[in-house]
Short mmCIF file of C-alpha atoms and ligand atoms in Angstrom, two decimals:
data_model
loop_
_atom_site.label_atom_id
_atom_site.label_comp_id
_atom_site.label_asym_id
_atom_site.label_seq_id
_atom_site.Cartn_x
_atom_site.Cartn_y
_atom_site.Cartn_z
CA UNK A 279 9.53 4.01 -40.74
CA UNK A 280 9.24 2.69 -37.20
CA UNK A 281 6.77 -0.14 -36.77
CA UNK A 282 5.11 -0.68 -33.44
CA UNK A 283 3.65 -3.87 -32.05
CA UNK A 284 -0.13 -3.81 -32.29
CA UNK A 285 -0.56 -3.28 -28.57
CA UNK A 286 1.92 -0.42 -28.19
CA UNK A 287 -0.89 1.94 -27.31
CA UNK A 288 -2.46 -0.10 -24.56
CA UNK A 289 -1.20 -0.32 -20.98
CA UNK A 290 1.44 -3.06 -20.59
CA UNK A 291 0.30 -6.48 -19.37
CA UNK A 292 -0.29 -6.65 -15.63
CA UNK A 293 -0.80 -2.90 -15.26
CA UNK A 294 -3.86 -0.73 -15.22
CA UNK A 295 -4.61 2.96 -15.39
CA UNK A 296 -6.23 4.66 -12.47
CA UNK A 297 -8.79 7.09 -13.78
CA UNK A 298 -11.66 9.12 -12.32
CA UNK A 299 -13.94 8.30 -10.65
CA UNK A 300 -12.18 5.15 -9.29
CA UNK A 301 -8.94 7.01 -8.73
CA UNK A 302 -10.64 9.07 -5.99
CA UNK A 303 -11.33 5.91 -3.99
CA UNK A 304 -7.76 4.74 -4.51
CA UNK A 305 -6.39 8.04 -3.25
CA UNK A 306 -8.68 7.98 -0.22
CA UNK A 307 -7.57 4.43 0.61
CA UNK A 308 -3.92 5.43 0.38
CA UNK A 309 -4.60 8.37 2.69
CA UNK A 310 -6.50 6.23 5.18
CA UNK A 311 -3.77 3.59 5.32
CA UNK A 312 -1.19 6.27 6.07
CA UNK A 313 -3.27 8.35 8.50
CA UNK A 314 -2.65 6.26 11.65
CA UNK A 315 1.11 6.35 10.97
CA UNK A 316 1.18 10.12 10.68
CA UNK A 317 -0.27 10.49 14.13
CA UNK A 318 2.07 7.92 15.66
CA UNK A 319 5.44 9.54 15.11
CA UNK A 320 6.23 8.15 11.65
CA UNK A 321 7.93 10.62 9.28
CA UNK A 322 7.45 10.50 5.52
CA UNK A 323 10.25 9.07 3.39
CA UNK A 324 10.52 8.83 -0.38
CA UNK A 325 13.21 6.79 -2.10
CA UNK A 326 13.99 6.31 -5.81
CA UNK A 327 11.86 4.02 -7.96
CA UNK A 328 14.98 2.04 -8.82
CA UNK A 329 18.03 0.87 -6.87
CA UNK A 330 21.19 -1.10 -7.45
CA UNK A 331 20.21 -4.70 -8.13
CA UNK A 332 22.49 -5.86 -5.38
CA UNK A 333 20.50 -4.08 -2.69
CA UNK A 334 17.60 -6.41 -3.37
CA UNK A 335 19.59 -9.58 -4.09
CA UNK A 336 21.32 -9.12 -0.74
CA UNK A 337 18.49 -7.48 1.13
CA UNK A 338 15.44 -9.40 -0.07
CA UNK A 339 17.30 -12.67 -0.54
CA UNK A 340 18.84 -14.73 -3.35
CA UNK A 341 16.40 -17.56 -2.82
CA UNK A 342 13.20 -15.55 -3.05
CA UNK A 343 10.90 -15.52 -6.06
CA UNK A 344 11.13 -11.75 -5.98
CA UNK A 345 14.86 -11.79 -6.71
CA UNK A 346 15.15 -14.90 -8.86
CA UNK A 347 12.13 -14.34 -11.09
CA UNK A 348 10.28 -11.14 -10.52
CA UNK A 349 12.68 -8.23 -10.66
CA UNK A 350 12.63 -5.80 -13.54
CA UNK A 351 16.32 -5.24 -14.08
CA UNK A 352 18.09 -2.97 -16.52
CA UNK A 353 21.58 -1.96 -17.41
CA UNK A 354 22.08 1.77 -17.83
CA UNK A 355 24.03 3.25 -20.74
CA UNK A 356 26.85 3.66 -18.23
CA UNK A 357 26.78 -0.05 -17.40
CA UNK A 358 25.14 0.15 -13.95
CA UNK A 359 22.82 -2.72 -13.02
CA UNK A 360 19.58 -1.36 -11.65
CA UNK A 361 16.25 -2.86 -10.65
CA UNK A 362 12.83 -1.28 -10.39
CA UNK A 363 11.99 -1.60 -6.72
CA UNK A 364 10.03 -4.79 -5.99
CA UNK A 365 9.42 -3.78 -2.35
CA UNK A 366 10.10 -0.94 0.06
CA UNK A 367 11.95 -2.16 3.13
CA UNK A 368 15.43 -2.62 1.66
CA UNK A 369 15.32 0.84 0.03
CA UNK A 370 14.07 2.58 3.16
CA UNK A 371 16.72 0.96 5.32
CA UNK A 372 19.38 1.79 2.72
CA UNK A 373 18.31 5.42 2.73
CA UNK A 374 18.17 5.61 6.54
CA UNK A 375 21.71 4.20 6.77
CA UNK A 376 23.03 6.42 3.99
CA UNK A 377 21.55 9.53 5.63
CA UNK A 378 22.67 8.39 9.09
CA UNK A 379 19.15 8.74 10.44
CA UNK A 380 19.99 6.08 13.01
CA UNK A 381 22.76 8.26 14.41
CA UNK A 382 20.57 11.30 14.95
CA UNK A 383 19.87 10.09 18.47
CA UNK A 384 16.25 9.05 18.38
CA UNK A 385 15.74 5.34 18.04
CA UNK A 386 13.66 3.85 16.67
CA UNK A 387 13.69 5.86 13.46
CA UNK A 388 10.05 5.63 12.40
CA UNK A 389 9.31 6.14 8.71
CA UNK A 390 6.33 5.73 6.42
CA UNK A 391 6.14 5.68 2.64
CA UNK A 392 3.77 5.25 -0.24
CA UNK A 393 4.51 4.41 -3.82
CA UNK A 394 4.62 2.05 -6.79
CA UNK A 395 6.37 -1.31 -6.77
CA UNK A 396 7.17 -3.62 -9.65
CA UNK A 397 7.22 -7.38 -9.88
CA UNK A 398 7.26 -9.49 -13.01
CA UNK A 399 4.56 -11.86 -11.76
CA UNK A 400 1.92 -13.77 -13.64
CA UNK A 401 -0.93 -11.28 -13.70
CA UNK A 402 -4.31 -12.31 -12.31
CA UNK A 403 -7.13 -10.73 -10.34
CA UNK A 404 -5.46 -8.73 -7.57
CA UNK A 405 -1.93 -9.47 -8.77
CA UNK A 406 -0.30 -6.82 -10.91
CA UNK A 407 3.14 -6.09 -12.24
CA UNK A 408 2.86 -2.52 -11.08
CA UNK A 409 1.11 -2.10 -7.74
CA UNK A 410 0.95 0.31 -4.90
CA UNK A 411 1.82 0.00 -1.23
CA UNK A 412 1.74 2.10 1.88
CA UNK A 413 4.55 0.99 4.16
CA UNK A 414 6.03 1.67 7.56
CA UNK A 415 9.38 0.82 9.09
CA UNK A 416 10.57 1.30 12.68
CA UNK A 417 14.32 1.02 12.63
CA UNK A 418 16.75 0.41 15.49
CA UNK A 419 14.74 -0.92 18.41
CA UNK A 420 13.96 -4.36 19.73
CA UNK A 421 10.77 -3.95 21.66
CA UNK A 422 7.66 -6.12 21.40
CA UNK A 423 5.57 -2.97 21.88
CA UNK A 424 6.91 -1.68 18.58
CA UNK A 425 5.80 -4.83 16.75
CA UNK A 426 2.42 -4.50 18.45
CA UNK A 427 2.20 -0.80 17.59
CA UNK A 428 2.65 -1.46 13.89
CA UNK A 429 0.13 -4.27 13.82
CA UNK A 430 -2.42 -2.17 15.72
CA UNK A 431 -1.90 0.75 13.33
CA UNK A 432 -2.58 -1.51 10.34
CA UNK A 433 -5.72 -2.90 11.96
CA UNK A 434 -6.90 0.63 12.77
CA UNK A 435 -6.22 1.73 9.20
CA UNK A 436 -8.32 -1.10 7.74
CA UNK A 437 -11.07 -0.50 10.26
CA UNK A 438 -11.15 3.24 9.56
CA UNK A 439 -12.06 2.35 5.98
CA UNK A 440 -14.93 0.19 7.17
CA UNK A 441 -13.24 -3.10 6.30
CA UNK A 442 -14.44 -6.02 8.45
CA UNK A 443 -13.67 -9.38 6.86
CA UNK A 444 -9.93 -9.40 7.29
CA UNK A 445 -7.91 -11.75 9.46
CA UNK A 446 -4.51 -11.33 11.05
CA UNK A 447 -2.14 -14.28 10.92
CA UNK A 448 0.76 -14.19 13.35
CA UNK A 449 3.94 -16.20 13.74
CA UNK A 450 7.46 -16.01 15.10
CA UNK A 451 10.36 -17.11 12.94
CA UNK A 452 12.91 -17.23 15.74
CA UNK A 453 16.24 -15.45 15.71
CA UNK A 454 19.88 -16.13 15.06
CA UNK A 455 20.08 -18.14 18.29
CA UNK A 456 17.34 -20.66 17.64
CA UNK A 457 16.67 -20.56 13.93
CA UNK A 458 19.85 -22.39 12.79
CA UNK A 459 19.03 -25.52 14.80
CA UNK A 460 15.45 -25.46 13.55
CA UNK A 461 16.66 -24.93 10.02
CA UNK A 462 18.78 -28.03 10.23
CA UNK A 463 15.99 -30.13 11.67
CA UNK A 464 13.67 -28.91 8.93
CA UNK A 465 16.22 -29.56 6.20
CA UNK A 466 16.62 -33.11 7.50
CA UNK A 467 12.86 -33.62 7.22
CA UNK A 468 12.48 -31.97 3.82
CA UNK A 469 15.33 -33.85 2.18
CA UNK A 470 13.35 -37.03 2.73
CA UNK A 471 10.35 -35.80 0.71
CA UNK A 472 9.47 -36.29 -2.92
CA UNK A 473 10.04 -32.79 -4.34
CA UNK A 474 11.00 -31.21 -7.66
CA UNK A 475 14.46 -29.92 -8.46
CA UNK A 476 13.72 -26.27 -7.71
CA UNK A 477 12.14 -27.01 -4.36
CA UNK A 478 15.10 -29.21 -3.47
CA UNK A 479 17.39 -26.30 -4.17
CA UNK A 480 15.24 -24.14 -1.94
CA UNK A 481 15.68 -26.63 0.91
CA UNK A 482 19.38 -25.83 0.88
CA UNK A 483 19.04 -22.03 0.57
CA UNK A 484 15.93 -21.19 2.57
CA UNK A 485 14.09 -24.26 3.82
CA UNK A 486 11.52 -22.24 5.77
CA UNK A 487 10.08 -21.04 2.51
CA UNK A 488 9.20 -24.58 1.51
CA UNK A 489 6.67 -24.47 4.35
CA UNK A 490 4.99 -21.62 2.49
CA UNK A 491 4.52 -23.73 -0.67
CA UNK A 492 0.91 -23.45 -1.80
CA UNK A 493 0.86 -26.58 -4.01
CA UNK A 494 -1.32 -29.37 -2.69
CA UNK A 495 1.20 -32.10 -3.56
CA UNK A 496 3.77 -30.35 -1.40
CA UNK A 497 1.40 -29.37 1.38
CA UNK A 498 0.33 -32.99 1.85
CA UNK A 499 3.90 -34.01 2.52
CA UNK A 500 4.50 -31.22 5.00
CA UNK A 501 2.26 -32.80 7.62
CA UNK A 502 4.50 -33.74 10.51
CA UNK A 503 7.28 -31.28 9.61
CA UNK A 504 9.22 -30.07 12.65
CA UNK A 505 7.46 -27.02 14.10
CA UNK A 506 9.35 -23.84 14.73
CA UNK A 507 7.28 -23.36 17.87
CA UNK A 508 9.06 -26.33 19.44
CA UNK A 509 12.46 -24.86 18.62
CA UNK A 510 12.07 -21.22 19.68
CA UNK A 511 14.64 -20.13 22.27
CA UNK A 512 13.46 -18.71 25.56
CA UNK A 513 14.09 -15.09 24.51
CA UNK A 514 12.05 -15.52 21.32
CA UNK A 515 9.23 -17.22 23.21
CA UNK A 516 9.05 -14.43 25.78
CA UNK A 517 9.21 -11.78 23.05
CA UNK A 518 6.44 -13.40 21.03
CA UNK A 519 4.23 -13.91 24.05
CA UNK A 520 4.59 -10.22 24.88
CA UNK A 521 3.53 -9.21 21.35
CA UNK A 522 0.50 -11.49 21.65
CA UNK A 523 -0.43 -10.01 25.03
CA UNK A 524 -0.18 -6.45 23.78
CA UNK A 525 -2.34 -7.23 20.76
CA UNK A 526 -4.93 -8.93 22.89
CA UNK A 527 -5.00 -5.99 25.30
CA UNK A 528 -5.61 -3.68 22.32
CA UNK A 529 -8.56 -5.80 21.22
CA UNK A 530 -6.78 -7.13 18.15
CA UNK A 531 -7.85 -10.62 17.20
CA UNK A 532 -5.21 -12.81 15.59
CA UNK A 533 -4.66 -16.40 14.54
CA UNK A 534 -1.40 -18.16 15.33
CA UNK A 535 -0.15 -19.52 12.04
CA UNK A 536 2.87 -21.77 12.23
CA UNK A 537 3.19 -21.91 8.46
CA UNK A 538 3.43 -18.18 7.94
CA UNK A 539 6.90 -17.61 6.53
CA UNK A 540 6.35 -14.93 3.88
CA UNK A 541 8.24 -14.49 0.67
CA UNK A 542 11.18 -12.43 1.84
CA UNK A 543 14.30 -13.83 3.46
CA UNK A 544 15.01 -11.10 5.95
CA UNK A 545 12.33 -11.75 8.53
CA UNK A 546 13.14 -12.76 12.13
CA UNK A 547 10.84 -13.24 15.11
CA UNK A 548 7.46 -11.56 14.54
CA UNK A 549 5.88 -12.07 11.13
CA UNK A 550 2.30 -11.34 10.23
CA UNK A 551 -0.04 -11.14 7.32
CA UNK A 552 -3.48 -9.65 6.81
CA UNK A 553 -5.76 -11.85 4.76
CA UNK A 554 -9.07 -10.85 3.23
CA UNK A 555 -11.42 -13.72 2.57
CA UNK A 556 -13.33 -11.97 -0.19
CA UNK A 557 -10.35 -11.80 -2.56
CA UNK A 558 -9.88 -15.30 -3.93
CA UNK A 559 -6.35 -16.62 -4.29
CA UNK A 560 -4.56 -13.28 -3.96
CA UNK A 561 -5.93 -12.78 -0.49
CA UNK A 562 -3.06 -10.99 1.28
CA UNK A 563 -3.91 -7.33 1.74
CA UNK A 564 -0.80 -6.58 3.78
CA UNK A 565 2.01 -8.07 5.73
CA UNK A 566 5.26 -7.52 7.48
CA UNK A 567 7.49 -8.46 10.33
CA UNK A 568 10.71 -7.99 12.19
CA UNK A 569 14.01 -7.95 10.29
CA UNK A 570 16.73 -7.75 12.89
CA UNK A 571 19.53 -8.88 10.57
CA UNK A 572 18.77 -6.88 7.43
CA UNK A 573 20.88 -3.84 8.26
CA UNK A 574 24.00 -5.97 8.64
CA UNK A 575 23.13 -7.86 5.46
CA UNK A 576 23.34 -4.61 3.50
CA UNK A 577 26.50 -3.37 5.18
CA UNK A 578 25.08 -1.41 8.13
CA UNK A 579 25.41 -1.81 11.90
CA UNK A 580 23.12 -4.08 13.91
CA UNK A 581 19.74 -2.36 13.84
CA UNK A 582 16.82 -4.53 14.92
CA UNK A 583 13.77 -3.29 13.06
CA UNK A 584 10.18 -4.06 12.21
CA UNK A 585 7.86 -2.95 9.42
CA UNK A 586 4.91 -3.67 7.18
CA UNK A 587 3.56 -2.95 3.73
CA UNK A 588 -0.14 -2.78 2.93
CA UNK A 589 -1.32 -3.24 -0.63
CA UNK A 590 -3.41 -0.30 -1.80
CA UNK A 591 -4.80 -2.03 -4.90
CA UNK A 592 -5.92 -5.05 -2.92
CA UNK A 593 -7.41 -2.95 -0.13
CA UNK A 594 -9.54 -1.23 -2.78
CA UNK A 595 -10.61 -4.67 -4.05
CA UNK A 596 -11.35 -5.81 -0.50
CA UNK A 597 -13.61 -2.80 0.05
CA UNK A 598 -15.40 -3.62 -3.17
CA UNK A 599 -15.74 -7.27 -2.13
CA UNK A 600 -17.42 -6.17 1.10
CA UNK A 601 -19.58 -3.62 -0.71
CA UNK A 602 -18.14 -0.75 1.31
CA UNK A 603 -18.62 2.61 -0.40
CA UNK A 604 -16.33 5.30 0.97
CA UNK A 605 -17.95 8.62 1.66
CA UNK A 606 -15.82 10.92 -0.43
CA UNK A 607 -16.30 14.67 -0.33
CA UNK A 608 -17.53 16.02 -3.69
CA UNK A 609 -14.55 17.06 -5.78
CA UNK A 610 -16.52 20.10 -6.96
CA UNK A 611 -18.73 22.10 -4.65
CA UNK A 612 -19.80 24.86 -7.00
CA UNK A 613 -20.24 24.78 -10.77
CA UNK A 614 -20.45 28.00 -12.75
CA UNK A 615 -22.69 28.26 -15.81
CA UNK A 616 -22.32 31.48 -17.82
CA UNK A 617 -24.93 32.53 -20.36
CA UNK A 618 -23.19 34.76 -22.90
CA UNK A 619 -19.73 36.26 -23.26
CA UNK A 620 -19.98 39.01 -20.65
CA UNK A 621 -21.14 36.47 -18.08
CA UNK A 622 -18.26 34.17 -18.97
CA UNK A 623 -15.70 36.72 -17.86
CA UNK A 624 -17.52 37.60 -14.67
CA UNK A 625 -18.13 33.99 -13.65
CA UNK A 626 -14.60 32.96 -14.57
CA UNK A 627 -13.32 35.62 -12.17
CA UNK A 628 -15.77 34.43 -9.56
CA UNK A 629 -14.60 30.83 -9.89
CA UNK A 630 -11.01 31.97 -9.35
CA UNK A 631 -12.06 33.95 -6.28
CA UNK A 632 -13.97 30.94 -4.89
CA UNK A 633 -10.99 28.64 -5.38
CA UNK A 634 -8.72 31.13 -3.68
CA UNK A 635 -11.17 31.23 -0.78
CA UNK A 636 -10.93 27.44 -0.48
CA UNK A 637 -14.18 26.50 -2.19
CA UNK A 638 -13.82 23.75 -4.83
CA UNK A 639 -15.26 25.27 -7.99
CA UNK A 640 -15.47 24.40 -11.68
CA UNK A 641 -16.68 26.13 -14.79
CA UNK A 642 -18.64 25.24 -17.93
CA UNK A 643 -15.83 25.48 -20.46
CA UNK A 644 -16.23 25.33 -24.19
CA UNK A 645 -19.26 27.57 -24.68
CA UNK A 646 -21.91 24.94 -23.82
CA UNK A 647 -25.59 25.84 -24.02
CA UNK A 648 -27.58 26.10 -20.78
CA UNK A 649 -28.98 22.57 -20.96
CA UNK A 650 -25.61 20.91 -21.52
CA UNK A 651 -23.91 23.09 -18.97
CA UNK A 652 -26.50 22.15 -16.31
CA UNK A 653 -25.95 18.48 -17.14
CA UNK A 654 -22.24 18.99 -16.54
CA UNK A 655 -23.01 20.77 -13.28
CA UNK A 656 -25.04 17.78 -12.09
CA UNK A 657 -22.44 15.30 -13.23
CA UNK A 658 -19.70 17.16 -11.40
CA UNK A 659 -21.31 16.28 -8.08
CA UNK A 660 -21.47 19.97 -7.12
CA UNK A 661 -24.13 20.95 -4.62
CA UNK A 662 -24.51 24.44 -6.08
CA UNK A 663 -24.57 26.02 -9.52
CA UNK A 664 -23.91 29.68 -10.21
CA UNK A 665 -25.85 30.79 -13.27
CA UNK A 666 -25.63 34.28 -14.76
CA UNK A 667 -26.82 35.95 -17.97
CA UNK A 668 -26.84 39.54 -19.15
CA UNK A 669 -29.90 40.48 -17.16
CA UNK A 670 -28.39 39.20 -13.92
CA UNK A 671 -25.19 41.11 -14.55
CA UNK A 672 -27.12 44.29 -15.22
CA UNK A 673 -28.61 43.84 -11.75
CA UNK A 674 -25.23 43.01 -10.23
CA UNK A 675 -26.29 39.48 -9.19
CA UNK A 676 -25.81 35.83 -10.08
CA UNK A 677 -28.36 33.08 -9.56
CA UNK A 678 -27.31 30.62 -6.89
CA UNK A 679 -29.03 27.31 -7.52
CA UNK A 680 -29.12 24.53 -4.95
CA UNK A 681 -28.87 21.45 -7.16
CA UNK A 682 -30.36 19.19 -4.51
CA UNK A 683 -33.50 21.14 -3.70
CA UNK A 684 -33.74 23.04 -6.99
CA UNK A 685 -34.15 26.35 -5.09
CA UNK A 686 -32.68 29.36 -6.82
CA UNK A 687 -31.88 32.76 -5.30
CA UNK A 688 -30.15 35.84 -6.66
CA UNK A 689 -27.02 36.80 -4.74
CA UNK A 690 -25.11 40.08 -5.12
CA UNK A 691 -21.85 39.52 -7.00
CA UNK A 692 -19.67 40.76 -4.19
CA UNK A 693 -21.46 38.54 -1.65
CA UNK A 694 -21.18 35.24 -3.54
CA UNK A 695 -17.96 33.98 -1.99
CA UNK A 696 -19.17 34.67 1.55
CA UNK A 697 -22.61 33.22 0.86
CA UNK A 698 -21.14 29.96 -0.49
CA UNK A 699 -18.68 29.67 2.33
CA UNK A 700 -21.54 30.03 4.76
CA UNK A 701 -23.84 27.60 2.95
CA UNK A 702 -21.35 24.75 2.74
CA UNK A 703 -21.16 24.87 6.55
P1 AMP B 1212 4.92 -8.16 0.24
O1 AMP B 1212 5.90 -7.04 -0.02
O2 AMP B 1212 5.02 -9.26 -0.75
O3 AMP B 1212 4.87 -8.58 1.66
O4 AMP B 1212 3.50 -7.52 -0.06
C1 AMP B 1212 2.81 -6.67 0.81
C2 AMP B 1212 1.46 -6.42 0.23
O5 AMP B 1212 1.56 -5.79 -1.05
C3 AMP B 1212 0.68 -7.69 -0.05
O6 AMP B 1212 -0.01 -8.13 1.10
C4 AMP B 1212 -0.27 -7.26 -1.15
O7 AMP B 1212 -1.40 -6.61 -0.58
C5 AMP B 1212 0.53 -6.25 -1.91
N1 AMP B 1212 1.12 -6.86 -3.12
C6 AMP B 1212 2.25 -7.59 -3.21
N2 AMP B 1212 2.46 -7.99 -4.47
C7 AMP B 1212 1.43 -7.52 -5.21
C8 AMP B 1212 1.07 -7.60 -6.60
N3 AMP B 1212 1.83 -8.23 -7.50
N4 AMP B 1212 -0.07 -6.98 -6.99
C9 AMP B 1212 -0.84 -6.32 -6.11
N5 AMP B 1212 -0.54 -6.22 -4.80
C10 AMP B 1212 0.56 -6.80 -4.35
#
């Protein structure tokens, strides 16, 4: 006999099930985050939930927490090393290169996506092992207007949901011209600090990430670290200034944040993060930046690119923190309540006809009595109930009840669909 651990029938640690009614909000948030992209020339892309491990170790970076600690890896029966995707950018770029989208003539290739991502992190409020992002990537163009476009689209997406208390942090990480010299200067500074073994290793692999260390003992020592701002080359300075100007012209408020490095190795020049102050320690609701070298890192041609990913779970939490209730259309507009077997058949047909006519309709299944069925009708959120018994059928009508006002009127069977279409406006 197989024995199961006691918790085999609960959701795994760090995950949660999305169920009605909350799932409706989640879906609406995902839609709202994607909506600005759809009307800005971004095409939808879907990639597999898993990839070759190497894509991420090369693409996301050997020194990142994501690759060293957080990837869910597995070996297939055939011996292939795979990882559940911890983020979207590397996969999307891989797919674009593999499908030669960058050779189709139109650069940048603009893509958006939405899906689940997996990181073996320590779960806490707002931090899950399975979470959801909406992302966008603009591949193959170096243009500050493209960086600005993406940032503006994210801001517009948050605003369209009614979110107010978010802040945009902005930084430039330099490029392959100026970053090496800065890196060396920073390494020189960091090597002189009192740091643990792991952080010392990080100094050698990706010293910029040490600047991102959240621990107080480390932060204290970082005062006086060489600033990237003082090392940016002229081209990077001009580029960054242009992004800032475009954002300002679009009415986007941002804060320059020197320390913003982000957890992925591939970023160059523009980096940004959206922070929500109502979320406690897991305050990032989205982030992104430019990754001009990533394509070459994963075996492609030089394709300067920029992108972002917005966290759907955390955006839902941010809305809750601000007390924003989304106005969601009722899932059911009409609820049919049959009284007796003959009425069941007639109303069931009517519900099918309503659905086919585009009216969201549901039915009192399971032979409920009138009282219970009316309770279900109210709970469904429907504005109208259709009630019919034998007497109504004999007269060729059903009773159309407005559940808000309580008014009830008989409507001829063959006029019900039209009447409801008219009433819902
Ligand atoms: P990143 O890919 O780390 O830049 O993350 C982009 C966004 O995804 C973050 O700003 C979060 O909103 C969200 N996110 C990242 N990791 C998690 C997680 N473990 N749980 C929930 N949301 C996450």
